[in-house]
């Protein structure tokens, strides 16, 4: 049994119906054990001395018609060490519930509100929970991925896990049984900041692909041509691939906005042969054919004979 001392949010978007969990911790690969989401049912984060079966039982209870608090209570009754558990959940209607056992490592606590539950243990201060709740409430007009990311960033900025930083994850499920987003930073010195970078890339490269995937209640369909063209490029050539603040050439120079990912991909595909030819010319070694010509503007001012 692994102790996942961490901070997280489980949330629901009333506008889109999406359900999501964002989580960060000072243990590796937190995204593989904490978030559990079922489309149209609910989202759960299980942590502290983590028991994944509690999350699964809660989702079963929600699917069976139990309210969120009743599903949580029923699941905890099956656990002989509920004092070591921490759970946060939200159902498909936005009703939230949470539990922090008396045996969770301090600082530990939780807070719930319309559409969200935030929780954490082994935190630097109790203010981490308040900062996360305020962040979620203060960006109600944003999409769920952005609200989750800002909430996680607020917890991180408030101190987060008192042991340090190692991993973070963000998972969202919409109407399908597969995730809309499932992003993980499994081992990193600044996992929340890295998760923000990965989210920016995913919005331009992954989200358009997921939008064209088969639906359980409709035809399989096919990818749009511009999305297919983008994915045929190498990762370094795709929108959002610029690293470390480097300039993303088509988007930053041409001035296309981030939402024009398909147009950027189309332009890159059209100009790929030209760029490849330029690279070939750059790689040619012409020194044996013609010596380099050097322009020295200081030459006329030197006190040496010259022609």
Coordinates of C-alpha atoms in Angstrom, one line a residue:
X1 CA 0.0 0.0 0.0
X2 CA 1.5 3.3 -1.1
X3 CA 1.1 6.6 0.8
X4 CA 0.3 9.3 -1.7
X5 CA 0.7 12.5 0.2
X6 CA -0.5 15.0 -2.3
X7 CA -3.0 17.7 -3.3
X8 CA -5.7 17.3 -5.9
X9 CA -9.0 18.5 -7.2
X10 CA -12.0 16.5 -8.6
X11 CA -14.3 18.6 -10.6
X12 CA -17.3 18.8 -12.9
X13 CA -18.1 21.3 -15.7
X14 CA -21.7 22.3 -15.7
X15 CA -21.5 23.7 -19.3
X16 CA -19.9 20.7 -21.0
X17 CA -20.6 17.8 -18.6
X18 CA -16.9 17.0 -18.5
X19 CA -15.5 15.4 -15.3
X20 CA -11.9 15.7 -14.3
X21 CA -9.1 15.3 -11.8
X22 CA -5.8 17.2 -11.4
X23 CA -3.2 16.0 -8.9
X24 CA 0.4 16.6 -7.8
X25 CA 2.6 14.8 -5.4
X26 CA 6.2 14.2 -4.3
X27 CA 6.0 10.5 -5.4
X28 CA 6.5 9.3 -9.0
X29 CA 3.7 8.6 -11.4
X30 CA 0.8 9.9 -9.3
X31 CA -1.5 10.0 -12.3
X32 CA -1.4 6.2 -12.5
X33 CA -3.0 5.6 -9.0
X34 CA -5.1 8.6 -7.9
X35 CA -7.6 9.7 -10.6
X36 CA -10.6 7.5 -11.4
X37 CA -13.3 8.9 -13.8
X38 CA -16.3 7.4 -15.4
X39 CA -18.1 9.3 -18.2
X40 CA -21.5 10.5 -17.1
X41 CA -21.0 9.1 -13.6
X42 CA -18.3 10.9 -11.6
X43 CA -14.7 11.7 -10.8
X44 CA -12.7 10.5 -7.8
X45 CA -9.2 11.2 -6.4
X46 CA -8.0 8.6 -3.9
X47 CA -4.9 9.4 -1.9
X48 CA -2.9 9.3 1.4
X49 CA -2.5 5.5 2.0
X50 CA -4.2 5.0 -1.3
X51 CA -7.0 2.4 -1.8
X52 CA -8.0 2.4 -5.5
X53 CA -10.9 0.1 -4.7
X54 CA -12.6 2.9 -2.7
X55 CA -12.7 5.0 -5.9
X56 CA -14.1 2.1 -7.9
X57 CA -16.8 1.4 -5.3
X58 CA -17.7 5.0 -5.2
X59 CA -18.2 5.1 -9.0
X60 CA -20.3 1.9 -8.8
X61 CA -22.4 3.6 -6.1
X62 CA -22.9 6.7 -8.2
X63 CA -23.8 4.6 -11.2
X64 CA -26.4 2.8 -9.1
X65 CA -28.1 6.1 -8.1
X66 CA -26.5 6.9 -4.8
X67 CA -25.8 10.6 -3.9
X68 CA -22.2 11.5 -3.7
X69 CA -22.0 11.6 0.1
X70 CA -23.8 8.3 0.4
X71 CA -21.6 6.6 -2.2
X72 CA -18.5 7.9 -0.2
X73 CA -19.9 6.6 3.1
X74 CA -20.8 3.2 1.7
X75 CA -17.3 2.8 0.2
X76 CA -15.6 3.8 3.4
X77 CA -17.6 1.2 5.4
X78 CA -15.9 -1.5 3.3
X79 CA -12.4 -0.4 4.4
X80 CA -10.9 -1.4 7.8
X81 CA -8.4 1.5 7.7
X82 CA -10.6 4.4 6.6
X83 CA -8.6 6.6 9.0
X84 CA -5.7 6.4 6.6
X85 CA -7.6 7.4 3.5
X86 CA -8.3 10.7 1.8
X87 CA -11.0 10.9 -0.9
X88 CA -12.4 13.7 -3.0
X89 CA -15.2 13.2 -5.5
X90 CA -17.8 14.9 -7.6
X91 CA -20.8 13.3 -9.5
X92 CA -22.2 14.0 -12.9
X93 CA -24.5 16.7 -11.5
X94 CA -21.7 18.6 -9.7
X95 CA -22.5 17.4 -6.2
X96 CA -19.2 16.9 -4.3
X97 CA -18.1 15.0 -1.2
X98 CA -14.7 14.4 0.5
X99 CA -13.1 12.5 3.4
X100 CA -9.9 13.0 5.3
X101 CA -9.1 10.3 7.8
X102 CA -7.7 11.2 11.2
X103 CA -4.6 9.1 10.4
X104 CA -3.6 11.2 7.3
X105 CA -0.3 13.0 7.7
X106 CA -0.7 16.7 8.6
X107 CA -1.3 19.2 7.3
X108 CA -4.3 17.5 5.9
X109 CA -7.8 18.7 4.9
X110 CA -10.4 19.2 2.2
X111 CA -12.9 21.6 1.0
X112 CA -16.0 21.1 -1.3
X113 CA -18.2 23.5 -3.3
X114 CA -20.5 23.4 -6.3
X115 CA -18.8 21.2 -8.8
X116 CA -15.5 20.5 -7.0
X117 CA -13.7 18.9 -4.1
X118 CA -10.1 19.9 -3.2
X119 CA -8.0 17.9 -0.8
X120 CA -4.5 17.4 0.3
X121 CA -2.2 15.9 3.0
X122 CA 1.4 16.4 4.1
X123 CA 1.0 20.0 3.0
X124 CA 3.2 22.9 3.8
X125 CA 0.2 24.8 5.2
X126 CA -3.6 24.5 5.4
X127 CA -3.6 27.5 3.1
X128 CA -2.9 25.2 0.1
X129 CA -6.5 24.0 0.2
X130 CA -7.9 27.5 0.4
X131 CA -5.7 28.7 -2.5
X132 CA -6.9 25.8 -4.7
X133 CA -10.6 26.3 -3.9
X134 CA -10.3 30.1 -4.6
X135 CA -8.5 29.4 -7.9
X136 CA -11.2 27.1 -9.1
X137 CA -14.1 29.4 -8.1
X138 CA -12.4 32.5 -9.6
X139 CA -12.2 31.1 -13.2
X140 CA -15.7 29.8 -13.7
X141 CA -15.8 31.0 -17.2
X142 CA -12.8 28.9 -18.3
X143 CA -12.9 25.4 -19.8
X144 CA -12.4 22.6 -17.4
X145 CA -8.8 21.8 -18.4
X146 CA -7.8 25.4 -17.7
X147 CA -9.7 25.5 -14.4
X148 CA -8.0 22.3 -13.2
X149 CA -4.6 23.5 -14.3
X150 CA -5.0 26.9 -12.5
X151 CA -6.2 25.1 -9.4
X152 CA -3.1 22.8 -9.4
X153 CA -0.9 25.8 -10.0
X154 CA -2.4 27.7 -7.1
X155 CA -1.7 24.7 -4.7
X156 CA 1.8 24.5 -6.0
X157 CA 2.4 28.2 -5.5
X158 CA 1.0 28.0 -2.0
X159 CA 3.6 25.4 -1.0
X160 CA 2.0 22.1 -2.1
X161 CA 3.5 18.9 -0.7
X162 CA 6.0 19.8 2.1
X163 CA 8.5 17.1 0.9
X164 CA 8.9 18.7 -2.5
X165 CA 7.8 18.0 -6.1
X166 CA 8.0 15.0 -8.3
X167 CA 4.9 14.2 -10.4
X168 CA 1.6 15.7 -11.6
X169 CA -1.4 14.6 -13.8
X170 CA -4.5 16.0 -15.4
X171 CA -7.3 13.7 -16.6
X172 CA -10.6 14.7 -18.2
X173 CA -13.4 12.5 -19.5
X174 CA -16.2 13.9 -21.6
X175 CA -19.1 11.7 -23.0
X176 CA -16.9 8.9 -24.3
X177 CA -15.5 6.0 -22.3
X178 CA -12.0 7.0 -23.3
X179 CA -10.4 10.2 -21.9
X180 CA -10.6 13.6 -23.5
X181 CA -7.3 14.3 -21.9
X182 CA -5.0 12.1 -19.9
X183 CA -1.7 14.0 -19.3
X184 CA 1.1 12.9 -16.9
X185 CA 4.4 14.2 -15.7
X186 CA 5.8 11.2 -13.9
X187 CA 9.2 12.4 -12.6
X188 CA 10.2 16.0 -12.8
X189 CA 11.8 18.7 -10.7
X190 CA 8.9 21.1 -11.5
X191 CA 6.0 18.8 -12.4
X192 CA 3.2 21.3 -12.3
X193 CA 5.0 23.7 -14.6
X194 CA 5.9 20.9 -16.9
X195 CA 2.3 19.8 -16.9
X196 CA 1.3 23.3 -18.0
X197 CA 3.7 23.0 -21.0
X198 CA 2.4 19.5 -21.9
X199 CA -1.2 20.8 -21.8
X200 CA -0.3 23.6 -24.2
X201 CA 1.1 21.0 -26.6
X202 CA -1.8 18.7 -26.2
X203 CA -4.3 21.4 -26.9
X204 CA -2.8 21.9 -30.4
X205 CA -1.7 18.3 -31.2
X206 CA -3.8 15.9 -29.2
X207 CA -7.2 17.5 -28.8
X208 CA -7.8 17.9 -32.6
X209 CA -7.0 14.2 -33.0
X210 CA -9.3 13.1 -30.2
X211 CA -12.1 15.3 -31.7
X212 CA -12.0 13.0 -34.8
X213 CA -12.0 9.7 -32.9
X214 CA -15.0 7.3 -33.1
X215 CA -18.0 8.0 -30.9
X216 CA -20.0 5.3 -29.1
X217 CA -23.3 6.7 -30.4
X218 CA -22.3 7.7 -33.9
X219 CA -20.3 6.8 -37.0
X220 CA -16.6 6.3 -36.7
X221 CA -15.8 9.1 -39.1
X222 CA -12.3 10.1 -40.1
X223 CA -9.7 12.7 -39.2
X224 CA -10.0 16.1 -40.9
X225 CA -7.3 16.6 -43.6
X226 CA -5.6 19.4 -41.8
X227 CA -5.3 17.3 -38.6
X228 CA -4.0 14.4 -40.6
X229 CA -1.4 16.6 -42.2
X230 CA -0.3 18.0 -38.9
X231 CA 0.2 14.5 -37.4
X232 CA 2.3 13.4 -40.5
X233 CA 4.8 16.0 -39.5
X234 CA 7.6 15.2 -37.0
X235 CA 6.8 16.4 -33.4
X236 CA 9.3 19.2 -33.6
X237 CA 7.5 20.6 -36.7
X238 CA 4.0 20.6 -35.2
X239 CA 2.2 23.6 -33.6
X240 CA 3.1 24.1 -30.0
X241 CA 6.4 22.2 -30.3
X242 CA 8.7 25.2 -29.5
X243 CA 10.6 24.5 -26.3
X244 CA 12.0 26.8 -23.7
X245 CA 10.3 29.9 -25.0
X246 CA 11.8 29.5 -28.5
X247 CA 9.8 31.0 -31.3
X248 CA 7.2 28.8 -33.0
X249 CA 8.0 30.0 -36.6
X250 CA 4.7 29.7 -38.4
X251 CA 2.5 30.7 -35.5
X252 CA 4.6 33.5 -34.0
X253 CA 6.1 35.0 -37.2
X254 CA 3.0 34.6 -39.5
X255 CA 0.8 35.7 -36.6
X256 CA -1.7 32.8 -36.7
X257 CA -3.6 32.4 -33.4
X258 CA -3.3 29.2 -31.3
X259 CA -6.7 28.0 -32.4
X260 CA -5.6 27.9 -36.1
X261 CA -3.6 24.7 -35.5
X262 CA -5.1 23.1 -38.6
X263 CA -4.1 26.1 -40.8
X264 CA -0.5 26.0 -39.4
X265 CA -0.2 22.3 -40.1
X266 CA -1.4 22.9 -43.7
X267 CA 1.2 25.6 -44.3
X268 CA 3.9 23.5 -42.8
X269 CA 3.0 20.6 -45.0
X270 CA 3.0 22.8 -48.1
X271 CA 6.4 24.3 -47.4
X272 CA 8.0 21.2 -46.1
X273 CA 9.8 20.4 -49.4
X274 CA 11.2 24.0 -49.5
X275 CA 12.4 23.8 -45.9
X276 CA 14.1 20.5 -46.6
X277 CA 15.9 21.9 -49.7
X278 CA 17.1 24.9 -47.6
X279 CA 18.5 22.5 -45.0
X280 CA 20.2 20.5 -47.7
X281 CA 21.9 23.6 -49.0
X282 CA 23.0 24.6 -45.4
X283 CA 24.6 21.2 -45.0
X284 CA 26.7 21.4 -48.2
X285 CA 30.5 21.9 -47.6
X286 CA 31.6 24.3 -50.4
X287 CA 35.0 25.3 -49.0
X288 CA 36.9 23.0 -51.5
X289 CA 35.1 24.7 -54.4
X290 CA 35.5 28.3 -53.2
X291 CA 37.2 29.6 -50.1
X292 CA 35.1 31.6 -47.8
X293 CA 34.9 35.4 -48.5
X294 CA 35.4 37.4 -45.3
X295 CA 34.5 41.1 -45.1
X296 CA 36.6 43.0 -42.6
X297 CA 35.4 46.6 -42.2
X298 CA 38.4 47.5 -40.1
X299 CA 40.9 46.7 -42.9
X300 CA 41.2 50.3 -44.3
X301 CA 42.1 51.6 -40.9
X302 CA 44.9 49.3 -40.1
X303 CA 48.5 50.7 -40.2
X304 CA 49.7 47.8 -42.4
X305 CA 50.4 47.7 -46.2
X306 CA 47.5 46.5 -48.1
X307 CA 46.5 46.4 -51.8

